[in-house]
XYZ file of C-alpha atoms in Angstrom:
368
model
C 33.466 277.812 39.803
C 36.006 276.083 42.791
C 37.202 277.559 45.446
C 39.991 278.250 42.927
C 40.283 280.326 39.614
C 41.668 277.732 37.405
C 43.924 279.624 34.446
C 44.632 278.710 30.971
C 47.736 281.046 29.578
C 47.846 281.275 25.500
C 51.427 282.330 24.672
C 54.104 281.446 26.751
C 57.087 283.654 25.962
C 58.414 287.025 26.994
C 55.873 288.766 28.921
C 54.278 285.949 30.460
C 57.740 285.092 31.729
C 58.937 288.703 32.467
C 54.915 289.950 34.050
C 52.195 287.572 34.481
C 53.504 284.077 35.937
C 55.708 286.564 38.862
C 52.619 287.958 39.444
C 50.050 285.399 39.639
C 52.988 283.113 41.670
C 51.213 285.677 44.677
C 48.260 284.529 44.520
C 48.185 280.669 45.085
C 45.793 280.191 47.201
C 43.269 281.748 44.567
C 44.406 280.681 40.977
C 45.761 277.455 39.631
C 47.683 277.568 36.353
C 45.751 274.333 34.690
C 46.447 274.964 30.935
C 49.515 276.132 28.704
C 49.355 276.967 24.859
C 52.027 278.043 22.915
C 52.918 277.403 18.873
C 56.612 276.120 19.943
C 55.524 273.266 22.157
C 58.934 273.027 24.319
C 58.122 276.356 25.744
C 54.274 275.643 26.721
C 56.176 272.135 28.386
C 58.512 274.717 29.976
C 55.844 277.038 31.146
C 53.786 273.946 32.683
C 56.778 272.275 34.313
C 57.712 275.559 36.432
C 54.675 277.431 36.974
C 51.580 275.146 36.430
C 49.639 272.329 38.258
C 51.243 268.787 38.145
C 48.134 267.284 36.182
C 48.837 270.713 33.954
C 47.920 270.236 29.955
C 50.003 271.783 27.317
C 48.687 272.682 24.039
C 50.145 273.937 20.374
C 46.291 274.708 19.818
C 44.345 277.471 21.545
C 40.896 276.220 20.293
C 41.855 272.876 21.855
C 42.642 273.988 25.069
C 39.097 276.160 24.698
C 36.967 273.065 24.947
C 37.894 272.230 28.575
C 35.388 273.416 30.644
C 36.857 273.294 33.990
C 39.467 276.183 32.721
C 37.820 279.609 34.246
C 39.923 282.484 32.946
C 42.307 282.363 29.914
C 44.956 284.993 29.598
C 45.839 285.492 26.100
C 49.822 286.833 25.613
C 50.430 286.380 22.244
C 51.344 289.057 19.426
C 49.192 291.652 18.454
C 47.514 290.275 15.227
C 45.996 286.958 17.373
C 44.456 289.141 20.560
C 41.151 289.276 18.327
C 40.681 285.974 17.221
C 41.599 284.184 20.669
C 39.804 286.608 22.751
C 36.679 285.501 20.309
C 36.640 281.857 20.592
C 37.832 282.067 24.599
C 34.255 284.698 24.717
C 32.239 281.982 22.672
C 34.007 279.254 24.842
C 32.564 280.489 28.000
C 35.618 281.797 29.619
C 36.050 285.145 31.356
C 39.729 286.817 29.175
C 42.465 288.636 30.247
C 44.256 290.145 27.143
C 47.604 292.272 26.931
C 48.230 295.212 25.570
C 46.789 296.500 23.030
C 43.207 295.017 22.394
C 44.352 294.371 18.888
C 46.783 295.612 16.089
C 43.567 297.326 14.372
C 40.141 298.873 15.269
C 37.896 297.105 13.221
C 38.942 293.359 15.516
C 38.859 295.103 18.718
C 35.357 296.291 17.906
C 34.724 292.807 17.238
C 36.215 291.408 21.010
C 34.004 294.343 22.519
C 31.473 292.877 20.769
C 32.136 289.003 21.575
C 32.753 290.232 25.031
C 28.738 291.960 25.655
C 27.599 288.646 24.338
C 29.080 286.365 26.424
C 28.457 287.541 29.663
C 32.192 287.377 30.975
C 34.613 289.840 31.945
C 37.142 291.295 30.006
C 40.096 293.202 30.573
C 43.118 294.576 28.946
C 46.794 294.512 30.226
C 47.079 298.309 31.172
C 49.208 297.443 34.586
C 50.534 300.895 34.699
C 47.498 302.260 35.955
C 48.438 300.469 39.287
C 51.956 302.589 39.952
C 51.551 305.186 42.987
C 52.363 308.219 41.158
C 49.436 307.570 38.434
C 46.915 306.608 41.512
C 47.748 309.647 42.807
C 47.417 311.909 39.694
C 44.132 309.885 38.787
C 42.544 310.536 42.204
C 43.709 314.468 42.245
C 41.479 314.721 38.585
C 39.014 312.539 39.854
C 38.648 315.608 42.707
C 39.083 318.179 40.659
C 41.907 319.808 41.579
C 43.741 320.473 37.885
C 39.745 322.151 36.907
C 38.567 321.538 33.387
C 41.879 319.701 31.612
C 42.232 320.439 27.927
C 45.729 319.802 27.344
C 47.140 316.294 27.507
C 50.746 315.004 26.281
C 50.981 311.073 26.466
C 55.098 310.580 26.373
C 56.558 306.979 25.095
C 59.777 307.971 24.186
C 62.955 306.294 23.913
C 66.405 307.550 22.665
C 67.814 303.493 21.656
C 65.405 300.852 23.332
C 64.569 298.764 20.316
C 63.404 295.362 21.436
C 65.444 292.696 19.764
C 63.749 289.618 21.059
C 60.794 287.946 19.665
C 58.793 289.427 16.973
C 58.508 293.276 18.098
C 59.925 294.315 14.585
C 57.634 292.036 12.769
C 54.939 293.881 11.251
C 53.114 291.077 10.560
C 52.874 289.805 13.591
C 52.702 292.940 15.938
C 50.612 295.278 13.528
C 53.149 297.951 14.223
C 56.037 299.219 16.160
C 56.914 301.755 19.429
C 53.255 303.319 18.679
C 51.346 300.376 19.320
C 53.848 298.893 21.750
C 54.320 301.824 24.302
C 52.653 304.680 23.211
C 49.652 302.328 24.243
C 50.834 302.890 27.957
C 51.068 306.875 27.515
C 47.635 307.312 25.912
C 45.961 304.719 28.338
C 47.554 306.651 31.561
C 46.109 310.485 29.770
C 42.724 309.276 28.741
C 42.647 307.536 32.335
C 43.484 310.490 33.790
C 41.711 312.709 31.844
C 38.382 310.586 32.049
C 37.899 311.700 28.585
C 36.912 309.134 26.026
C 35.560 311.009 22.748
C 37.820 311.859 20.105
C 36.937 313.354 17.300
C 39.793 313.873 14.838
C 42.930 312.450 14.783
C 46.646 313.868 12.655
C 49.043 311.764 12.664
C 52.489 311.326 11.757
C 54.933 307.665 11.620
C 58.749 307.466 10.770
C 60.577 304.961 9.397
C 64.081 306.617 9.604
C 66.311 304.958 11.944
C 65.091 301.786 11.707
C 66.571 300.552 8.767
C 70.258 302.568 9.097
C 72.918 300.306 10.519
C 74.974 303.267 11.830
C 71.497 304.066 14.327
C 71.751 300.432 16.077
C 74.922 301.646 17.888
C 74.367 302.339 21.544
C 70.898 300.086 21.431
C 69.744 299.028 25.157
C 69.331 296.028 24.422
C 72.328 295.271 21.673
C 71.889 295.989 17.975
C 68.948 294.908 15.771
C 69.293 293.821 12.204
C 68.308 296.727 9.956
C 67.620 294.082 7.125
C 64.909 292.659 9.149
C 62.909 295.905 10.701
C 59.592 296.171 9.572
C 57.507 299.148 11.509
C 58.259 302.339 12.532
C 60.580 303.617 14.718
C 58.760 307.020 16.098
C 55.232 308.112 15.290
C 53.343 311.140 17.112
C 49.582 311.964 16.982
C 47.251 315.289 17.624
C 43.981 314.003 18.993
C 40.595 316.375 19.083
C 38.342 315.689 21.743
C 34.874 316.600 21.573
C 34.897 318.876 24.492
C 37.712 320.719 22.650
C 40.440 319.095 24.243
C 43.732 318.194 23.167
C 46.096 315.357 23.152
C 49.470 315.139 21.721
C 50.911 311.822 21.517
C 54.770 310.602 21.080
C 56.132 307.784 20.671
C 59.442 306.227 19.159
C 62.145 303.454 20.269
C 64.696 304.747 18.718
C 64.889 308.702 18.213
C 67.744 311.480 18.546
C 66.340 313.041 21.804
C 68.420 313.705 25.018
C 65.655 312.092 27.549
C 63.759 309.282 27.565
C 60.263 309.819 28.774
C 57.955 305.891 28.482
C 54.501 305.309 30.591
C 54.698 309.544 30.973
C 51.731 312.012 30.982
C 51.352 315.608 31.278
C 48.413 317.653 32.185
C 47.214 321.316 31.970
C 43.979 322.367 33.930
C 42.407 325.367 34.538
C 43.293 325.003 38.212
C 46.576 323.400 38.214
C 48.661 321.073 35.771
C 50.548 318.200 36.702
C 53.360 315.781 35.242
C 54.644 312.321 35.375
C 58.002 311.867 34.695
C 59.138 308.398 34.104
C 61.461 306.214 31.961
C 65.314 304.861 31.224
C 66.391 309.168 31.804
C 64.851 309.100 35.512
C 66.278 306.965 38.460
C 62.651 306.723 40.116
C 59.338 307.859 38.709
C 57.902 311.721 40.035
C 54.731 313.302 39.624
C 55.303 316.882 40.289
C 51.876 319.607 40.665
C 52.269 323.067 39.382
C 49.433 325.872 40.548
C 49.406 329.098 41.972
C 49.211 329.340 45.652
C 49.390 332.948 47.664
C 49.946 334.836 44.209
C 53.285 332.854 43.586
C 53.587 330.143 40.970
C 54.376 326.617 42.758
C 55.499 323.231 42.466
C 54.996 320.275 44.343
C 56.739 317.030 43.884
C 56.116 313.596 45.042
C 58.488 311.292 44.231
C 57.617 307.260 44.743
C 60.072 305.056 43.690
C 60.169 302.531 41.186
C 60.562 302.301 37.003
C 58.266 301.486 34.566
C 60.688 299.555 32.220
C 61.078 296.626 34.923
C 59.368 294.148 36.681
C 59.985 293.948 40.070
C 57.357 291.480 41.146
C 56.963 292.495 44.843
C 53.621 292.613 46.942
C 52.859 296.598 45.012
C 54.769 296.209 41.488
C 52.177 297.102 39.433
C 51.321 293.923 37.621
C 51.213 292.262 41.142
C 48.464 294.611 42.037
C 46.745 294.203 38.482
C 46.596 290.374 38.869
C 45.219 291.195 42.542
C 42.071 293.016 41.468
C 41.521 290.610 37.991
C 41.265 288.213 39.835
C 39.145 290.056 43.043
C 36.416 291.092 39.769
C 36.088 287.637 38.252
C 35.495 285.452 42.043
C 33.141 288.511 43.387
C 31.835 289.724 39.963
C 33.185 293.047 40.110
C 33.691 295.295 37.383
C 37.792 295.570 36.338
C 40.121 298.877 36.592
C 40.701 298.354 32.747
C 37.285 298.671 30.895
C 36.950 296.884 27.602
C 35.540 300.131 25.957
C 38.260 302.469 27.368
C 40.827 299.870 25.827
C 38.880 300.344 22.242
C 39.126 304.168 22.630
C 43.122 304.035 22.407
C 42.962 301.210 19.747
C 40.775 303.494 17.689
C 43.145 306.389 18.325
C 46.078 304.664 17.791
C 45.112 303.137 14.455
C 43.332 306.676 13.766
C 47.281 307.827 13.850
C 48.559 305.130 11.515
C 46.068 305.913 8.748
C 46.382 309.671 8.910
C 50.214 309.182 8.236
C 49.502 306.908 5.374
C 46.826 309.180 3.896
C 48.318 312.143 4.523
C 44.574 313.684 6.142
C 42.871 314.020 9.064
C 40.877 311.174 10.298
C 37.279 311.622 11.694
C 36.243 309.226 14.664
């Protein structure tokens, strides 16, 4: 390995524009962007042009940009329904993968990366920048301390009153594997099993909605302008009731579009034996809060700490999450440290979350 990590990026559209070329553009004097793939070649030229080296390749083929062995670290940022097969070949190529959110539309692949992954001797790490915002550092360290006791009740909150995403392929089934459940009820479930430090389910109930989705009257009052009903594939809300096998529980929401008054996304709650706590975050809430609740001198209290920031957008300064994310990918491949995001914690919600989609299409519980 140089002095440098040298980068090859595999998708170059929304969130490589919107999260991981602002973020890596910190970190210069470590990483060199050296290869960019994409199926529409203009944009990989685009990509290259801005944010790459001047000698930077561009590829409309992932597995050819896999055979140069110079390239280090490849950060895969395509839909869902390719994470499994790219992380695969970059494992079997030799290169150490960053993949976004989720591992995979479905279980059974991202058994099959973890699997790839063990093999090859590389690190691995999933797109779970949330982890990085002050208010969830802070709730993770309290639990890691003990201070909420034995936690058996978690809520994981991704909910959002008319935030459809009408760009790309986010209501292509085919291409995503599903909709708001999948997309940022990933987040939620990441940030409570995180927090939790609990990583055994058990059983999973589930339930998915395809109700607003497809009614042209609902795409009134849409964040980001109306979608086309005709054209909707997934669902647009889907909750789940998660078992543990200590006996905890875990309720999980999740929608894009739903008739709610507040919109809670990248949200946890938590209820200890010593204390509960609660992340409030979202489009309803001007700056995120993480407020404690515990009895103190025989009076029921609250304490509220109130960072600033929102989940929704990215900032790109020195701490915006995905900055800080980039920071310590990078800090575990050049010292051979072992990443925030754990490849088997990133299974865990995969399983869960496709554990959700099958109950509601069965109709029965689902044993894990």
């Amino acid at each position: 390995m140089s002095d440098k990590l040298r980068i090859g990026i595999i998708g170059c559209g929304g969130i490589a524009h919107q999260k991981h070329f602002p973020a890596l553009e910190h970190f210069k004097d470590k990483v060199e962007l050296v290869a960019f793939c994409d199926i529409i070649k203009e944009r990989a030229e685009e990509s290259a042009k801005e944010f790459g080296t001047p000698d930077a390749k561009v590829y409309t083929d992932y597995k050819e940009l896999l055979k140069d062995d110079s390239i280090d670290v490849v950060n895969v940022l395509t839909p869902n329904v390719a994470h499994a097969p790219i992380t695969i070949a970059a494992f079997e190529a030799g290169k150490h993968v960053y993949c976004e959110k989720p591992m995979s539309d479905n279980p059974v692949d991202a058994q099959k990366m973890v699997d790839a992954w063990k093999k090859s001797g590389k690190k691995f790490t999933i797109g779970y920048q949330n982890r990085f915002r002050p208010e969830v550092q802070a709730l993770h360290k309290a639990c890691e301390n003990g201070e909420l006791g034995d936690i058996y009740l978690g809520k994981a909150h991704a909910l959002r009153r008319r935030a459809v995403p009408t760009w790309g392929v986010f209501p292509d089934k085919s291409q995503q594997g599903g909709g708001p459940l999948i997309d940022i009820g990933t987040h939620a479930l990441d940030i409570t099993l995180w927090c939790m430090d609990n990583y055994k389910p058990v059983s999973v109930n589930g339930s998915v909605f395809e109700k607003l989705g497809h009614l042209p009257e609902a795409v009134e009052g849409n964040l980001f302008g109306p979608w086309d009903p005709k054209t909707y594939e997934v669902e647009d809300s889907a909750f789940g009731f998660i078992k543990m096998e200590n006996g905890a529980t875990i309720y999980l929401e999740a929608s894009w579009a739903l008739n709610v008054r507040k919109s809670k996304e990248a949200a946890t709650t938590l209820a200890g034996t010593k204390a509960g706590a609660e992340i409030l975050s979202g489009m309803s809430y001007k700056e995120n809060q993480l407020i404690f609740n515990r009895t103190h001198n025989g009076l029921l209290v609250e304490e509220e700490l109130s960072p600033s920031g929102n989940i929704d957008y990215f900032e790109g300064g020195e701490s915006a999450p995905e900055v800080l994310d980039a920071a310590q990918w990078i800090d575990a491949v050049m010292n051979d440290k072992e990443p925030l995001v754990k490849p088997e914690q990133a299974l865990v919600v995969t399983q869960i979350l496709g554990a959700i989609y099958k109950a509601a299409e069965t109709g029965s519980e689902v044993k894990l």
